Structures are given as C-alpha cells and as structure tokens.
N, CA, C and O of each residue as an XYZ file, in Angstrom:
344
protein
N     118.126     96.812    108.046
C     118.251     97.259    109.426
C     119.754     98.157    109.354
O     120.612     98.189    108.472
N     119.658     98.878    110.719
C     120.895     99.532    111.223
C     121.753     98.888    112.007
O     121.168     98.016    112.649
N     122.844     98.945    112.218
C     123.507     98.123    113.101
C     124.627     99.124    114.056
O     125.112    100.118    113.515
N     124.898     98.861    115.147
C     125.684     99.145    116.270
C     126.602     98.179    116.446
O     126.377     97.091    116.978
N     127.810     98.611    115.938
C     128.678     97.893    116.285
C     129.217     98.051    117.523
O     129.263     99.188    117.994
N     129.806     96.737    118.395
C     130.288     97.402    119.866
C     131.680     96.028    119.691
O     131.500     94.829    119.477
N     132.827     96.669    119.853
C     133.834     96.124    119.989
C     134.580     96.221    121.225
O     135.147     97.208    121.694
N     134.488     94.984    121.702
C     135.470     94.785    123.354
C     136.701     94.374    122.999
O     136.967     93.639    122.047
N     137.684     95.000    124.008
C     139.088     94.898    123.516
C     139.551     94.789    125.625
O     140.494     95.233    126.280
N     138.515     94.113    125.933
C     139.322     93.734    127.239
C     139.053     92.047    127.795
O     138.100     91.312    127.531
N     140.074     91.816    128.511
C     139.884     90.030    128.659
C     139.048     90.107    129.817
O     138.607     89.033    130.226
N     138.716     91.224    130.475
C     138.012     90.489    132.087
C     136.701     90.834    131.727
O     136.242     91.747    131.041
N     136.026     89.573    132.560
C     134.543     89.126    132.023
C     133.474     90.661    132.133
O     133.915     91.712    132.598
N     132.518     90.555    131.785
C     131.794     91.801    131.754
C     131.102     92.119    133.230
O     130.429     93.144    133.346
N     131.279     91.229    134.344
C     130.668     91.267    135.558
C     132.215     92.062    136.410
O     132.253     92.636    137.498
N     133.146     91.851    135.595
C     134.509     92.511    136.515
C     135.110     93.853    135.548
O     136.192     94.352    135.857
N     134.540     94.236    134.693
C     134.769     95.534    134.031
C     134.038     96.573    134.012
O     132.995     96.643    133.361
N     134.565     97.609    134.814
C     133.709     98.913    134.584
C     133.383     99.586    133.522
O     132.449    100.388    133.480
N     134.435     99.190    132.216
C     134.176     99.583    130.851
C     133.210     99.008    130.478
O     132.303     99.568    129.862
N     133.224     97.625    130.820
C     132.195     96.775    129.722
C     130.799     96.954    130.180
O     129.737     96.954    129.556
N     131.096     97.113    131.500
C     129.639     97.481    132.494
C     128.862     98.542    132.156
O     127.631     98.579    132.165
N     129.778     99.583    131.795
C     128.792    101.112    131.195
C     128.887    100.827    130.026
O     128.049    101.505    129.432
N     129.567    100.054    129.171
C     129.215    100.038    127.508
C     128.075     99.167    127.356
O     127.299     99.247    126.404
N     127.941     98.027    128.647
C     126.600     97.406    128.002
C     124.990     98.215    128.595
O     123.821     98.024    128.258
N     125.574     99.077    129.520
C     124.160    100.100    129.964
C     123.985    100.810    128.804
O     122.884    100.713    128.263
N     124.756    101.445    128.341
C     124.803    102.453    126.832
C     123.896    101.612    125.772
O     122.844    101.956    125.233
N     124.522    100.583    125.662
C     124.039     99.888    124.544
C     122.682     99.460    125.046
O     121.930     99.751    124.116
N     122.012     98.962    125.948
C     120.831     98.455    126.458
C     119.886     99.929    126.291
O     118.910     99.991    125.544
N     120.269    100.823    126.945
C     119.385    102.139    126.688
C     119.718    102.653    125.265
O     118.824    103.371    124.819
N     120.660    102.491    124.526
C     120.496    103.040    122.999
C     119.750    101.830    122.262
O     118.662    102.343    122.521
N     119.555    101.202    121.886
C     118.666     99.842    121.785
C     117.247    100.006    122.361
O     116.367     99.698    121.556
N     116.886    100.357    123.384
C     115.628    100.496    123.740
C     115.269    101.930    123.338
O     114.191    102.312    123.794
N     115.887    102.734    122.645
C     115.272    104.072    122.135
C     115.608    103.976    120.859
O     115.324    105.075    120.382
N     116.045    103.304    120.032
C     116.830    103.169    118.747
C     115.797    101.690    118.273
O     116.614    100.990    117.673
N     115.016    101.252    118.269
C     114.379     99.911    117.734
C     114.917     99.491    116.354
O     115.232     98.341    116.049
N     115.001    100.944    115.293
C     115.642     99.940    114.206
C     116.702     99.430    113.982
O     116.927     98.836    112.927
N     117.809     99.601    115.209
C     119.014     98.849    115.132
C     119.298     97.780    115.913
O     118.603     97.202    116.748
N     120.565     97.559    115.484
C     120.636     95.501    115.713
C     121.980     95.542    115.885
O     122.819     95.810    115.025
N     122.203     95.199    117.320
C     123.583     94.679    117.730
C     124.339     94.083    117.154
O     123.845     92.967    116.991
N     125.365     94.136    116.680
C     126.589     93.242    116.291
C     127.927     93.354    117.465
O     128.457     94.456    117.611
N     128.355     92.322    118.163
C     129.295     92.232    119.060
C     130.555     91.573    118.366
O     130.557     90.600    117.611
N     131.330     92.123    118.680
C     133.142     91.710    118.230
C     133.817     91.493    119.257
O     133.962     92.546    119.877
N     134.476     90.338    119.915
C     135.327     90.625    121.037
C     136.572     90.199    120.509
O     136.544     89.057    120.049
N     137.780     90.861    120.438
C     138.943     90.790    119.781
C     139.996     89.781    120.640
O     141.086     89.406    120.207
N     139.396     89.410    122.018
C     139.946     88.441    122.646
C     139.246     86.852    122.341
O     139.813     85.903    122.884
N     138.397     86.659    121.743
C     137.858     85.371    120.951
C     138.241     85.017    119.919
O     138.565     83.866    119.628
N     138.267     86.769    118.633
C     138.058     85.930    117.091
C     139.813     85.834    117.149
O     140.795     85.970    117.880
N     139.392     85.520    115.891
C     141.134     85.143    115.438
C     141.532     86.510    114.965
O     140.503     87.175    114.852
N     142.396     87.078    114.701
C     142.917     88.026    114.323
C     144.400     87.779    113.730
O     145.368     87.567    114.461
N     144.474     87.840    112.138
C     145.782     87.497    111.663
C     146.806     88.820    112.209
O     146.477     89.998    112.347
N     147.760     88.368    112.389
C     148.960     88.954    112.919
C     149.628     89.539    111.527
O     150.045     88.834    110.608
N     149.639     91.000    111.571
C     150.133     92.108    110.089
C     151.123     91.981    110.048
O     151.752     92.423    111.009
N     151.768     91.422    109.122
C     153.162     91.580    108.723
C     153.540     92.109    107.227
O     152.883     91.849    106.219
N     154.534     92.775    107.268
C     154.562     93.526    105.903
C     154.442     92.398    104.890
O     153.668     92.622    103.959
N     155.086     91.194    104.904
C     155.445     90.342    104.063
C     153.972     89.659    102.875
O     153.884     89.274    101.709
N     152.918     89.860    104.225
C     151.529     89.184    103.766
C     150.999     90.248    103.275
O     150.051     89.919    102.562
N     151.194     91.742    103.314
C     150.944     92.631    102.220
C     151.355     92.761    101.369
O     150.755     92.930    100.307
N     152.659     92.723    101.551
C     153.376     92.632    100.255
C     152.951     91.837     98.799
O     153.119     92.223     97.642
N     152.442     90.795     99.223
C     151.940     89.520     98.556
C     150.523     89.146     98.369
O     150.105     88.261     97.623
N     149.372     90.441     99.644
C     148.156     90.187     99.116
C     147.596     90.249     97.787
O     146.571     89.616     97.532
N     148.141     90.912     96.971
C     147.532     90.828     95.811
C     147.379     89.638     94.625
O     146.725     89.605     93.583
N     148.143     88.833     95.168
C     148.094     87.368     94.720
C     147.197     86.671     94.861
O     146.886     85.781     94.070
N     146.496     87.005     96.105
C     145.636     86.093     96.671
C     144.304     86.159     95.830
O     143.513     85.238     96.036
N     143.976     87.040     94.986
C     143.187     87.313     93.993
C     142.954     86.163     92.855
O     141.945     85.666     92.353
N     144.412     85.966     92.676
C     144.754     84.601     91.764
C     145.117     83.827     92.475
O     146.091     83.881     93.226
N     143.931     82.522     92.233
C     144.497     81.438     92.922
C     145.616     80.429     92.547
O     146.046     79.556     93.300
N     145.954     80.629     91.504
C     147.210     80.095     91.319
C     148.470     80.681     91.859
O     149.405     80.011     92.297
N     148.415     82.314     91.780
C     149.619     82.821     92.708
C     149.512     82.396     94.007
O     150.537     82.068     94.605
N     148.216     82.336     94.654
C     147.940     81.951     96.284
C     148.665     80.901     96.698
O     148.902     80.764     97.898
N     149.142     79.971     95.722
C     149.624     78.787     95.942
C     151.087     78.862     96.100
O     151.820     78.003     96.589
N     151.322     79.712     95.741
C     153.003     80.278     96.095
C     153.364     80.739     97.686
O     154.465     80.637     98.226
N     152.219     81.231     98.232
C     152.610     81.782     99.424
C     153.287     80.981    100.289
O     153.413     79.806     99.945
N     153.861     81.407    101.569
C     154.426     80.548    102.489
C     153.387     79.547    103.362
O     152.215     79.906    103.470
N     153.747     78.526    103.866
C     152.596     77.613    104.845
C     152.109     78.679    105.627
O     150.937     78.906    105.330
N     152.532     79.408    106.491
C     152.284     80.398    107.464
C     151.185     81.487    106.953
O     150.157     81.865    107.514
N     151.691     81.825    105.821
C     150.481     82.874    104.986
C     149.570     81.585    104.436
O     148.530     81.649    105.091
N     149.512     80.739    103.762
C     148.281     79.809    103.529
C     147.416     79.913    104.712
O     146.316     80.457    104.613
N     147.920     79.331    106.048
C     147.486     79.545    107.504
C     146.405     80.994    107.475
O     145.176     81.055    107.518
N     147.257     81.876    107.400
C     146.366     83.096    108.027
C     145.095     83.189    106.723
O     143.881     83.336    106.866
N     145.860     83.050    105.518
C     144.936     82.927    104.146
C     143.586     82.100    104.666
O     142.544     82.720    104.453
N     143.439     80.891    105.269
C     142.556     80.202    105.520
C     141.903     80.630    106.675
O     140.687     80.583    106.491
N     142.202     81.032    107.799
C     142.017     81.583    108.871
C     141.039     82.813    108.472
O     139.942     82.954    109.013
N     141.566     83.747    107.413
C     141.042     84.904    107.262
C     139.317     84.618    106.237
O     138.374     85.408    106.186
N     139.409     83.468    105.666
C     138.156     83.097    105.187
C     137.155     82.663    105.878
O     136.027     82.648    105.385
N     137.394     82.253    107.091
C     136.449     81.455    108.067
C     135.969     82.629    109.225
O     135.355     82.426    110.272
N     136.507     84.032    108.622
C     136.197     85.018    109.898
C     134.727     85.605    109.293
O     134.076     86.426    109.940
C-alpha cells in the first residue's frame, strides 16, 4: 500500500490553525480520490527528536558495534535509547 506522509510542525491544535485546517482538507480529498494510499502522520511537537550534535555524529559509527557503543557518554546513551523507541 502507498503512503501519504503528513508532517505537522505547528504547536496549535488543528481547529486553531489555518494551515492545519487546509492540510486536513487536502488530505481528506486526496485520500477520497486515492483509495490505495494510507495516511501516516508525524507531529514533531509530540515526537522525541534527538538534538543533532556534532559529537553524536562523529561517534555514530560506533553504534553499529555494541561494545563501542558502551563508550558513548551518558547523554549519548540516552539519545541512542530514545532513537530505538521511535
């Protein structure tokens, strides 16, 4: 099944946001005409998005190797765990 991805980046509730209201109307019309699509919504105000820091990416390759991953700082360990639960 095909997916339509809707990413919301607005802290307002849908009934108070003009852009979210327009987006919802578009999504509803689109899905009405394209029955083979499934909607996937991501609200960036509700999801945990790890802060992107240079040090994390510098060490990202060690995440592949579990023994090296243990050498990450406590903060990086927490981000690694949060990323897995996403």
